[in-house]
Every structure is written in C-alpha cells, then in structure tokens.
PDB file of N, CA, C and O in Angstrom:
ATOM      1  N   MET A   1     -20.095  12.619   1.580  1.00  0.00           N
ATOM      2  CA  MET A   1     -19.583  11.254   1.610  1.00  0.00           C
ATOM      3  C   MET A   1     -18.293  11.188   0.799  1.00  0.00           C
ATOM      4  O   MET A   1     -18.228  11.665  -0.326  1.00  0.00           O
ATOM      5  N   GLU A   2     -17.278  10.571   1.382  1.00  0.00           N
ATOM      6  CA  GLU A   2     -15.979  10.464   0.727  1.00  0.00           C
ATOM      7  C   GLU A   2     -16.024   9.361  -0.332  1.00  0.00           C
ATOM      8  O   GLU A   2     -16.536   8.275  -0.097  1.00  0.00           O
ATOM      9  N   SER A   3     -15.485   9.652  -1.512  1.00  0.00           N
ATOM     10  CA  SER A   3     -15.493   8.651  -2.565  1.00  0.00           C
ATOM     11  C   SER A   3     -14.346   7.662  -2.363  1.00  0.00           C
ATOM     12  O   SER A   3     -13.310   7.995  -1.798  1.00  0.00           O
ATOM     13  N   VAL A   4     -14.561   6.446  -2.802  1.00  0.00           N
ATOM     14  CA  VAL A   4     -13.562   5.392  -2.696  1.00  0.00           C
ATOM     15  C   VAL A   4     -12.830   5.315  -4.028  1.00  0.00           C
ATOM     16  O   VAL A   4     -13.450   5.220  -5.079  1.00  0.00           O
ATOM     17  N   GLU A   5     -11.508   5.386  -3.959  1.00  0.00           N
ATOM     18  CA  GLU A   5     -10.717   5.318  -5.189  1.00  0.00           C
ATOM     19  C   GLU A   5      -9.800   4.104  -5.141  1.00  0.00           C
ATOM     20  O   GLU A   5      -8.872   4.032  -4.342  1.00  0.00           O
ATOM     21  N   TRP A   6     -10.092   3.142  -6.020  1.00  0.00           N
ATOM     22  CA  TRP A   6      -9.277   1.939  -6.130  1.00  0.00           C
ATOM     23  C   TRP A   6      -8.171   2.174  -7.149  1.00  0.00           C
ATOM     24  O   TRP A   6      -8.413   2.763  -8.204  1.00  0.00           O
ATOM     25  N   LEU A   7      -6.973   1.692  -6.842  1.00  0.00           N
ATOM     26  CA  LEU A   7      -5.838   1.806  -7.748  1.00  0.00           C
ATOM     27  C   LEU A   7      -5.320   0.414  -8.075  1.00  0.00           C
ATOM     28  O   LEU A   7      -5.302  -0.474  -7.214  1.00  0.00           O
ATOM     29  N   ASN A   8      -4.884   0.234  -9.325  1.00  0.00           N
ATOM     30  CA  ASN A   8      -4.216  -1.018  -9.648  1.00  0.00           C
ATOM     31  C   ASN A   8      -2.763  -0.915  -9.187  1.00  0.00           C
ATOM     32  O   ASN A   8      -2.328   0.112  -8.669  1.00  0.00           O
ATOM     33  N   THR A   9      -1.981  -1.956  -9.384  1.00  0.00           N
ATOM     34  CA  THR A   9      -0.608  -1.973  -8.880  1.00  0.00           C
ATOM     35  C   THR A   9       0.233  -0.857  -9.483  1.00  0.00           C
ATOM     36  O   THR A   9       0.973  -0.173  -8.771  1.00  0.00           O
ATOM     37  N   ALA A  10       0.131  -0.638 -10.779  1.00  0.00           N
ATOM     38  CA  ALA A  10       0.926   0.410 -11.433  1.00  0.00           C
ATOM     39  C   ALA A  10       0.558   1.791 -10.916  1.00  0.00           C
ATOM     40  O   ALA A  10       1.433   2.620 -10.634  1.00  0.00           O
ATOM     41  N   GLU A  11      -0.730   2.050 -10.761  1.00  0.00           N
ATOM     42  CA  GLU A  11      -1.189   3.358 -10.272  1.00  0.00           C
ATOM     43  C   GLU A  11      -0.759   3.588  -8.819  1.00  0.00           C
ATOM     44  O   GLU A  11      -0.297   4.665  -8.458  1.00  0.00           O
ATOM     45  N   ALA A  12      -0.906   2.543  -7.998  1.00  0.00           N
ATOM     46  CA  ALA A  12      -0.527   2.667  -6.591  1.00  0.00           C
ATOM     47  C   ALA A  12       0.986   2.849  -6.449  1.00  0.00           C
ATOM     48  O   ALA A  12       1.441   3.650  -5.631  1.00  0.00           O
ATOM     49  N   ALA A  13       1.760   2.141  -7.260  1.00  0.00           N
ATOM     50  CA  ALA A  13       3.219   2.285  -7.221  1.00  0.00           C
ATOM     51  C   ALA A  13       3.625   3.695  -7.628  1.00  0.00           C
ATOM     52  O   ALA A  13       4.515   4.297  -7.014  1.00  0.00           O
ATOM     53  N   GLN A  14       2.980   4.229  -8.623  1.00  0.00           N
ATOM     54  CA  GLN A  14       3.269   5.595  -9.054  1.00  0.00           C
ATOM     55  C   GLN A  14       2.909   6.581  -7.931  1.00  0.00           C
ATOM     56  O   GLN A  14       3.645   7.519  -7.662  1.00  0.00           O
ATOM     57  N   HIS A  15       1.795   6.354  -7.272  1.00  0.00           N
ATOM     58  CA  HIS A  15       1.361   7.203  -6.169  1.00  0.00           C
ATOM     59  C   HIS A  15       2.391   7.191  -5.032  1.00  0.00           C
ATOM     60  O   HIS A  15       2.669   8.223  -4.417  1.00  0.00           O
ATOM     61  N   LEU A  16       2.965   6.003  -4.765  1.00  0.00           N
ATOM     62  CA  LEU A  16       3.943   5.861  -3.685  1.00  0.00           C
ATOM     63  C   LEU A  16       5.374   6.137  -4.152  1.00  0.00           C
ATOM     64  O   LEU A  16       6.291   6.138  -3.333  1.00  0.00           O
ATOM     65  N   LYS A  17       5.542   6.302  -5.463  1.00  0.00           N
ATOM     66  CA  LYS A  17       6.862   6.548  -6.061  1.00  0.00           C
ATOM     67  C   LYS A  17       7.820   5.392  -5.815  1.00  0.00           C
ATOM     68  O   LYS A  17       8.973   5.576  -5.412  1.00  0.00           O
ATOM     69  N   ILE A  18       7.310   4.169  -6.051  1.00  0.00           N
ATOM     70  CA  ILE A  18       8.134   2.972  -5.957  1.00  0.00           C
ATOM     71  C   ILE A  18       7.869   2.101  -7.181  1.00  0.00           C
ATOM     72  O   ILE A  18       6.931   2.341  -7.945  1.00  0.00           O
ATOM     73  N   ASN A  19       8.680   1.081  -7.354  1.00  0.00           N
ATOM     74  CA  ASN A  19       8.540   0.148  -8.468  1.00  0.00           C
ATOM     75  C   ASN A  19       7.313  -0.750  -8.245  1.00  0.00           C
ATOM     76  O   ASN A  19       7.088  -1.211  -7.119  1.00  0.00           O
ATOM     77  N   PRO A  20       6.534  -1.005  -9.295  1.00  0.00           N
ATOM     78  CA  PRO A  20       5.357  -1.871  -9.139  1.00  0.00           C
ATOM     79  C   PRO A  20       5.684  -3.258  -8.581  1.00  0.00           C
ATOM     80  O   PRO A  20       4.910  -3.822  -7.811  1.00  0.00           O
ATOM     81  N   ARG A  21       6.832  -3.814  -8.955  1.00  0.00           N
ATOM     82  CA  ARG A  21       7.203  -5.139  -8.431  1.00  0.00           C
ATOM     83  C   ARG A  21       7.455  -5.069  -6.928  1.00  0.00           C
ATOM     84  O   ARG A  21       7.100  -5.987  -6.183  1.00  0.00           O
ATOM     85  N   THR A  22       8.080  -3.981  -6.483  1.00  0.00           N
ATOM     86  CA  THR A  22       8.318  -3.793  -5.057  1.00  0.00           C
ATOM     87  C   THR A  22       6.991  -3.710  -4.314  1.00  0.00           C
ATOM     88  O   THR A  22       6.818  -4.323  -3.252  1.00  0.00           O
ATOM     89  N   LEU A  23       6.048  -2.968  -4.879  1.00  0.00           N
ATOM     90  CA  LEU A  23       4.731  -2.842  -4.249  1.00  0.00           C
ATOM     91  C   LEU A  23       4.046  -4.201  -4.140  1.00  0.00           C
ATOM     92  O   LEU A  23       3.469  -4.529  -3.101  1.00  0.00           O
ATOM     93  N   ALA A  24       4.117  -5.004  -5.181  1.00  0.00           N
ATOM     94  CA  ALA A  24       3.493  -6.327  -5.149  1.00  0.00           C
ATOM     95  C   ALA A  24       4.118  -7.200  -4.064  1.00  0.00           C
ATOM     96  O   ALA A  24       3.407  -7.909  -3.337  1.00  0.00           O
ATOM     97  N   VAL A  25       5.431  -7.136  -3.931  1.00  0.00           N
ATOM     98  CA  VAL A  25       6.115  -7.915  -2.887  1.00  0.00           C
ATOM     99  C   VAL A  25       5.680  -7.424  -1.514  1.00  0.00           C
ATOM    100  O   VAL A  25       5.355  -8.226  -0.626  1.00  0.00           O
ATOM    101  N   TRP A  26       5.674  -6.107  -1.319  1.00  0.00           N
ATOM    102  CA  TRP A  26       5.269  -5.546  -0.027  1.00  0.00           C
ATOM    103  C   TRP A  26       3.831  -5.917   0.313  1.00  0.00           C
ATOM    104  O   TRP A  26       3.510  -6.195   1.461  1.00  0.00           O
ATOM    105  N   ALA A  27       2.954  -5.905  -0.688  1.00  0.00           N
ATOM    106  CA  ALA A  27       1.549  -6.280  -0.447  1.00  0.00           C
ATOM    107  C   ALA A  27       1.465  -7.741  -0.031  1.00  0.00           C
ATOM    108  O   ALA A  27       0.744  -8.085   0.914  1.00  0.00           O
ATOM    109  N   ARG A  28       2.200  -8.601  -0.718  1.00  0.00           N
ATOM    110  CA  ARG A  28       2.210 -10.026  -0.393  1.00  0.00           C
ATOM    111  C   ARG A  28       2.738 -10.253   1.024  1.00  0.00           C
ATOM    112  O   ARG A  28       2.271 -11.132   1.739  1.00  0.00           O
ATOM    113  N   GLU A  29       3.724  -9.448   1.446  1.00  0.00           N
ATOM    114  CA  GLU A  29       4.314  -9.587   2.782  1.00  0.00           C
ATOM    115  C   GLU A  29       3.510  -8.863   3.861  1.00  0.00           C
ATOM    116  O   GLU A  29       3.853  -8.928   5.036  1.00  0.00           O
ATOM    117  N   GLY A  30       2.466  -8.119   3.459  1.00  0.00           N
ATOM    118  CA  GLY A  30       1.634  -7.414   4.420  1.00  0.00           C
ATOM    119  C   GLY A  30       2.222  -6.090   4.883  1.00  0.00           C
ATOM    120  O   GLY A  30       1.762  -5.523   5.873  1.00  0.00           O
ATOM    121  N   LYS A  31       3.228  -5.575   4.191  1.00  0.00           N
ATOM    122  CA  LYS A  31       3.854  -4.309   4.566  1.00  0.00           C
ATOM    123  C   LYS A  31       3.037  -3.100   4.125  1.00  0.00           C
ATOM    124  O   LYS A  31       3.218  -2.011   4.662  1.00  0.00           O
ATOM    125  N   VAL A  32       2.196  -3.272   3.133  1.00  0.00           N
ATOM    126  CA  VAL A  32       1.287  -2.210   2.685  1.00  0.00           C
ATOM    127  C   VAL A  32      -0.116  -2.807   2.607  1.00  0.00           C
ATOM    128  O   VAL A  32      -0.280  -3.995   2.347  1.00  0.00           O
ATOM    129  N   PRO A  33      -1.147  -1.990   2.835  1.00  0.00           N
ATOM    130  CA  PRO A  33      -2.520  -2.507   2.762  1.00  0.00           C
ATOM    131  C   PRO A  33      -2.922  -2.750   1.309  1.00  0.00           C
ATOM    132  O   PRO A  33      -2.941  -1.835   0.499  1.00  0.00           O
ATOM    133  N   GLY A  34      -3.167  -3.997   0.976  1.00  0.00           N
ATOM    134  CA  GLY A  34      -3.581  -4.361  -0.370  1.00  0.00           C
ATOM    135  C   GLY A  34      -4.724  -5.351  -0.320  1.00  0.00           C
ATOM    136  O   GLY A  34      -4.901  -6.057   0.676  1.00  0.00           O
ATOM    137  N   HIS A  35      -5.484  -5.396  -1.382  1.00  0.00           N
ATOM    138  CA  HIS A  35      -6.630  -6.300  -1.473  1.00  0.00           C
ATOM    139  C   HIS A  35      -6.392  -7.241  -2.634  1.00  0.00           C
ATOM    140  O   HIS A  35      -6.282  -6.815  -3.783  1.00  0.00           O
ATOM    141  N   ARG A  36      -6.324  -8.514  -2.321  1.00  0.00           N
ATOM    142  CA  ARG A  36      -5.967  -9.542  -3.298  1.00  0.00           C
ATOM    143  C   ARG A  36      -7.211 -10.035  -4.040  1.00  0.00           C
ATOM    144  O   ARG A  36      -8.204 -10.420  -3.416  1.00  0.00           O
ATOM    145  N   LEU A  37      -7.121 -10.009  -5.346  1.00  0.00           N
ATOM    146  CA  LEU A  37      -8.174 -10.568  -6.191  1.00  0.00           C
ATOM    147  C   LEU A  37      -7.610 -11.831  -6.819  1.00  0.00           C
ATOM    148  O   LEU A  37      -6.545 -11.793  -7.421  1.00  0.00           O
ATOM    149  N   SER A  38      -8.297 -12.929  -6.671  1.00  0.00           N
ATOM    150  CA  SER A  38      -7.761 -14.172  -7.213  1.00  0.00           C
ATOM    151  C   SER A  38      -8.182 -14.350  -8.660  1.00  0.00           C
ATOM    152  O   SER A  38      -9.281 -13.993  -9.051  1.00  0.00           O
ATOM    153  N   GLY A  39      -7.276 -14.877  -9.418  1.00  0.00           N
ATOM    154  CA  GLY A  39      -7.539 -15.195 -10.814  1.00  0.00           C
ATOM    155  C   GLY A  39      -7.153 -16.640 -11.061  1.00  0.00           C
ATOM    156  O   GLY A  39      -6.781 -17.364 -10.144  1.00  0.00           O
ATOM    157  N   ASN A  40      -7.245 -17.061 -12.306  1.00  0.00           N
ATOM    158  CA  ASN A  40      -6.907 -18.443 -12.628  1.00  0.00           C
ATOM    159  C   ASN A  40      -5.416 -18.717 -12.480  1.00  0.00           C
ATOM    160  O   ASN A  40      -5.018 -19.707 -11.907  1.00  0.00           O
ATOM    161  N   LYS A  41      -4.580 -17.834 -13.035  1.00  0.00           N
ATOM    162  CA  LYS A  41      -3.150 -18.083 -13.033  1.00  0.00           C
ATOM    163  C   LYS A  41      -2.367 -17.035 -12.274  1.00  0.00           C
ATOM    164  O   LYS A  41      -1.252 -17.281 -11.857  1.00  0.00           O
ATOM    165  N   ARG A  42      -2.924 -15.850 -12.114  1.00  0.00           N
ATOM    166  CA  ARG A  42      -2.203 -14.744 -11.492  1.00  0.00           C
ATOM    167  C   ARG A  42      -3.012 -14.134 -10.364  1.00  0.00           C
ATOM    168  O   ARG A  42      -4.222 -14.205 -10.360  1.00  0.00           O
ATOM    169  N   VAL A  43      -2.297 -13.515  -9.465  1.00  0.00           N
ATOM    170  CA  VAL A  43      -2.945 -12.756  -8.392  1.00  0.00           C
ATOM    171  C   VAL A  43      -2.929 -11.298  -8.812  1.00  0.00           C
ATOM    172  O   VAL A  43      -1.918 -10.781  -9.279  1.00  0.00           O
ATOM    173  N   THR A  44      -4.049 -10.642  -8.666  1.00  0.00           N
ATOM    174  CA  THR A  44      -4.159  -9.225  -8.986  1.00  0.00           C
ATOM    175  C   THR A  44      -4.399  -8.480  -7.683  1.00  0.00           C
ATOM    176  O   THR A  44      -5.184  -8.918  -6.848  1.00  0.00           O
ATOM    177  N   TRP A  45      -3.686  -7.375  -7.529  1.00  0.00           N
ATOM    178  CA  TRP A  45      -3.831  -6.549  -6.332  1.00  0.00           C
ATOM    179  C   TRP A  45      -4.560  -5.273  -6.661  1.00  0.00           C
ATOM    180  O   TRP A  45      -4.376  -4.698  -7.733  1.00  0.00           O
ATOM    181  N   ARG A  46      -5.360  -4.806  -5.721  1.00  0.00           N
ATOM    182  CA  ARG A  46      -5.989  -3.493  -5.794  1.00  0.00           C
ATOM    183  C   ARG A  46      -5.707  -2.792  -4.475  1.00  0.00           C
ATOM    184  O   ARG A  46      -5.622  -3.421  -3.421  1.00  0.00           O
ATOM    185  N   PHE A  47      -5.569  -1.483  -4.551  1.00  0.00           N
ATOM    186  CA  PHE A  47      -5.194  -0.692  -3.397  1.00  0.00           C
ATOM    187  C   PHE A  47      -6.150   0.478  -3.264  1.00  0.00           C
ATOM    188  O   PHE A  47      -6.509   1.092  -4.269  1.00  0.00           O
ATOM    189  N   LEU A  48      -6.541   0.785  -2.033  1.00  0.00           N
ATOM    190  CA  LEU A  48      -7.373   1.957  -1.774  1.00  0.00           C
ATOM    191  C   LEU A  48      -6.455   3.157  -1.533  1.00  0.00           C
ATOM    192  O   LEU A  48      -5.564   3.086  -0.675  1.00  0.00           O
ATOM    193  N   ARG A  49      -6.667   4.213  -2.293  1.00  0.00           N
ATOM    194  CA  ARG A  49      -5.828   5.410  -2.142  1.00  0.00           C
ATOM    195  C   ARG A  49      -5.855   5.906  -0.695  1.00  0.00           C
ATOM    196  O   ARG A  49      -4.837   6.298  -0.141  1.00  0.00           O
ATOM    197  N   GLN A  50      -7.024   5.870  -0.055  1.00  0.00           N
ATOM    198  CA  GLN A  50      -7.158   6.353   1.314  1.00  0.00           C
ATOM    199  C   GLN A  50      -6.277   5.547   2.275  1.00  0.00           C
ATOM    200  O   GLN A  50      -5.682   6.099   3.198  1.00  0.00           O
ATOM    201  N   GLU A  51      -6.197   4.231   2.077  1.00  0.00           N
ATOM    202  CA  GLU A  51      -5.364   3.393   2.943  1.00  0.00           C
ATOM    203  C   GLU A  51      -3.887   3.689   2.723  1.00  0.00           C
ATOM    204  O   GLU A  51      -3.101   3.720   3.678  1.00  0.00           O
ATOM    205  N   LEU A  52      -3.494   3.903   1.474  1.00  0.00           N
ATOM    206  CA  LEU A  52      -2.099   4.223   1.183  1.00  0.00           C
ATOM    207  C   LEU A  52      -1.727   5.570   1.782  1.00  0.00           C
ATOM    208  O   LEU A  52      -0.654   5.730   2.375  1.00  0.00           O
ATOM    209  N   ASP A  53      -2.627   6.547   1.645  1.00  0.00           N
ATOM    210  CA  ASP A  53      -2.368   7.873   2.206  1.00  0.00           C
ATOM    211  C   ASP A  53      -2.255   7.811   3.731  1.00  0.00           C
ATOM    212  O   ASP A  53      -1.395   8.463   4.324  1.00  0.00           O
ATOM    213  N   ALA A  54      -3.119   7.020   4.369  1.00  0.00           N
ATOM    214  CA  ALA A  54      -3.083   6.887   5.824  1.00  0.00           C
ATOM    215  C   ALA A  54      -1.774   6.241   6.266  1.00  0.00           C
ATOM    216  O   ALA A  54      -1.206   6.613   7.299  1.00  0.00           O
ATOM    217  N   MET A  55      -1.260   5.296   5.475  1.00  0.00           N
ATOM    218  CA  MET A  55      -0.002   4.634   5.794  1.00  0.00           C
ATOM    219  C   MET A  55       1.164   5.625   5.731  1.00  0.00           C
ATOM    220  O   MET A  55       2.127   5.506   6.482  1.00  0.00           O
ATOM    221  N   LEU A  56       1.068   6.620   4.857  1.00  0.00           N
ATOM    222  CA  LEU A  56       2.157   7.577   4.672  1.00  0.00           C
ATOM    223  C   LEU A  56       2.183   8.679   5.717  1.00  0.00           C
ATOM    224  O   LEU A  56       3.200   9.353   5.881  1.00  0.00           O
ATOM    225  N   LYS A  57       1.079   8.875   6.423  1.00  0.00           N
ATOM    226  CA  LYS A  57       1.026   9.939   7.433  1.00  0.00           C
ATOM    227  C   LYS A  57       1.976   9.609   8.567  1.00  0.00           C
ATOM    228  O   LYS A  57       2.107   8.459   8.964  1.00  0.00           O
ATOM    229  N   PRO A  58       2.645  10.639   9.117  1.00  0.00           N
ATOM    230  CA  PRO A  58       3.566  10.387  10.233  1.00  0.00           C
ATOM    231  C   PRO A  58       2.819   9.837  11.439  1.00  0.00           C
ATOM    232  O   PRO A  58       1.689  10.223  11.714  1.00  0.00           O
ATOM    233  N   SER A  59       3.478   8.964  12.145  1.00  0.00           N
ATOM    234  CA  SER A  59       2.900   8.356  13.336  1.00  0.00           C
ATOM    235  C   SER A  59       2.901   9.349  14.490  1.00  0.00           C
ATOM    236  O   SER A  59       3.768  10.205  14.588  1.00  0.00           O
ATOM    237  N   SER A  60       1.941   9.208  15.370  1.00  0.00           N
ATOM    238  CA  SER A  60       1.899  10.069  16.557  1.00  0.00           C
ATOM    239  C   SER A  60       2.709   9.452  17.704  1.00  0.00           C
ATOM    240  O   SER A  60       2.779  10.032  18.773  1.00  0.00           O
ATOM    241  N   ALA A  61       3.311   8.300  17.477  1.00  0.00           N
ATOM    242  CA  ALA A  61       4.118   7.654  18.509  1.00  0.00           C
ATOM    243  C   ALA A  61       5.406   8.428  18.745  1.00  0.00           C
ATOM    244  O   ALA A  61       5.916   9.096  17.861  1.00  0.00           O
ATOM    245  N   VAL A  62       5.932   8.311  19.955  1.00  0.00           N
ATOM    246  CA  VAL A  62       7.185   8.979  20.300  1.00  0.00           C
ATOM    247  C   VAL A  62       8.332   8.241  19.619  1.00  0.00           C
ATOM    248  O   VAL A  62       8.413   7.007  19.696  1.00  0.00           O
ATOM    249  N   PRO A  63       9.226   8.957  18.936  1.00  0.00           N
ATOM    250  CA  PRO A  63      10.370   8.293  18.291  1.00  0.00           C
ATOM    251  C   PRO A  63      11.240   7.578  19.316  1.00  0.00           C
ATOM    252  O   PRO A  63      11.335   8.003  20.481  1.00  0.00           O
ATOM    253  N   ALA A  64      11.895   6.517  18.905  1.00  0.00           N
ATOM    254  CA  ALA A  64      12.701   5.697  19.805  1.00  0.00           C
ATOM    255  C   ALA A  64      13.786   6.515  20.487  1.00  0.00           C
ATOM    256  O   ALA A  64      14.074   6.314  21.668  1.00  0.00           O
ATOM    257  N   GLU A  65      14.404   7.460  19.778  1.00  0.00           N
ATOM    258  CA  GLU A  65      15.477   8.242  20.399  1.00  0.00           C
ATOM    259  C   GLU A  65      14.962   9.192  21.471  1.00  0.00           C
ATOM    260  O   GLU A  65      15.726   9.722  22.249  1.00  0.00           O
ATOM    261  N   GLY A  66      13.661   9.401  21.552  1.00  0.00           N
ATOM    262  CA  GLY A  66      13.090  10.300  22.537  1.00  0.00           C
ATOM    263  C   GLY A  66      12.696   9.601  23.838  1.00  0.00           C
ATOM    264  O   GLY A  66      12.264  10.236  24.782  1.00  0.00           O
ATOM    265  N   ARG A  67      12.844   8.280  23.876  1.00  0.00           N
ATOM    266  CA  ARG A  67      12.444   7.524  25.066  1.00  0.00           C
ATOM    267  C   ARG A  67      13.447   7.703  26.194  1.00  0.00           C
ATOM    268  O   ARG A  67      14.629   7.876  25.991  1.00  0.00           O
ATOM    269  N   GLN A  68      12.922   7.574  27.404  1.00  0.00           N
ATOM    270  CA  GLN A  68      13.766   7.587  28.600  1.00  0.00           C
ATOM    271  C   GLN A  68      14.229   6.161  28.890  1.00  0.00           C
ATOM    272  O   GLN A  68      13.465   5.213  28.739  1.00  0.00           O
ATOM    273  N   HIS A  69      15.462   6.018  29.316  1.00  0.00           N
ATOM    274  CA  HIS A  69      15.981   4.684  29.654  1.00  0.00           C
ATOM    275  C   HIS A  69      16.015   4.485  31.135  1.00  0.00           C
ATOM    276  O   HIS A  69      16.225   5.275  31.934  1.00  0.00           O
TER     277      HIS A  69
END
C-alpha cells in the first residue's frame, strides 16, 4: 500500500522549486492540486506529494507543433 504524504505550502514549494507565495496563488487559481483547510482568519493549504508528482509528469498528448493542419 502506497503511503500518503501531505506537504504544507513551504514543503510543497520547495519540492516544486518555486516561491511559497506563488504556490499559494496557483492553488487558489486551481493551477496546482491543493486542498484548502479553513481557519478563522487565514486559509491553509495542504498538498499531496503524489498529486504534485503526477502534475509534473510529461503529458502523453501530442505537442501542438506536431499536429497536422
């Protein structure tokens, strides 16, 4: 059974090699898979390492320059 590894914003940003603020914006915009935890005054994000890794894998789709016109 595969273990589930949750990352906070700083850990996930380090994993993706981006700024934590950028990651928070991308999560809010839905550009990266994030899980929102509500708090009284702030929103806290958690990220699954497996989802981030899956997002980074190359797509199997044909690149746009390879299409026939």
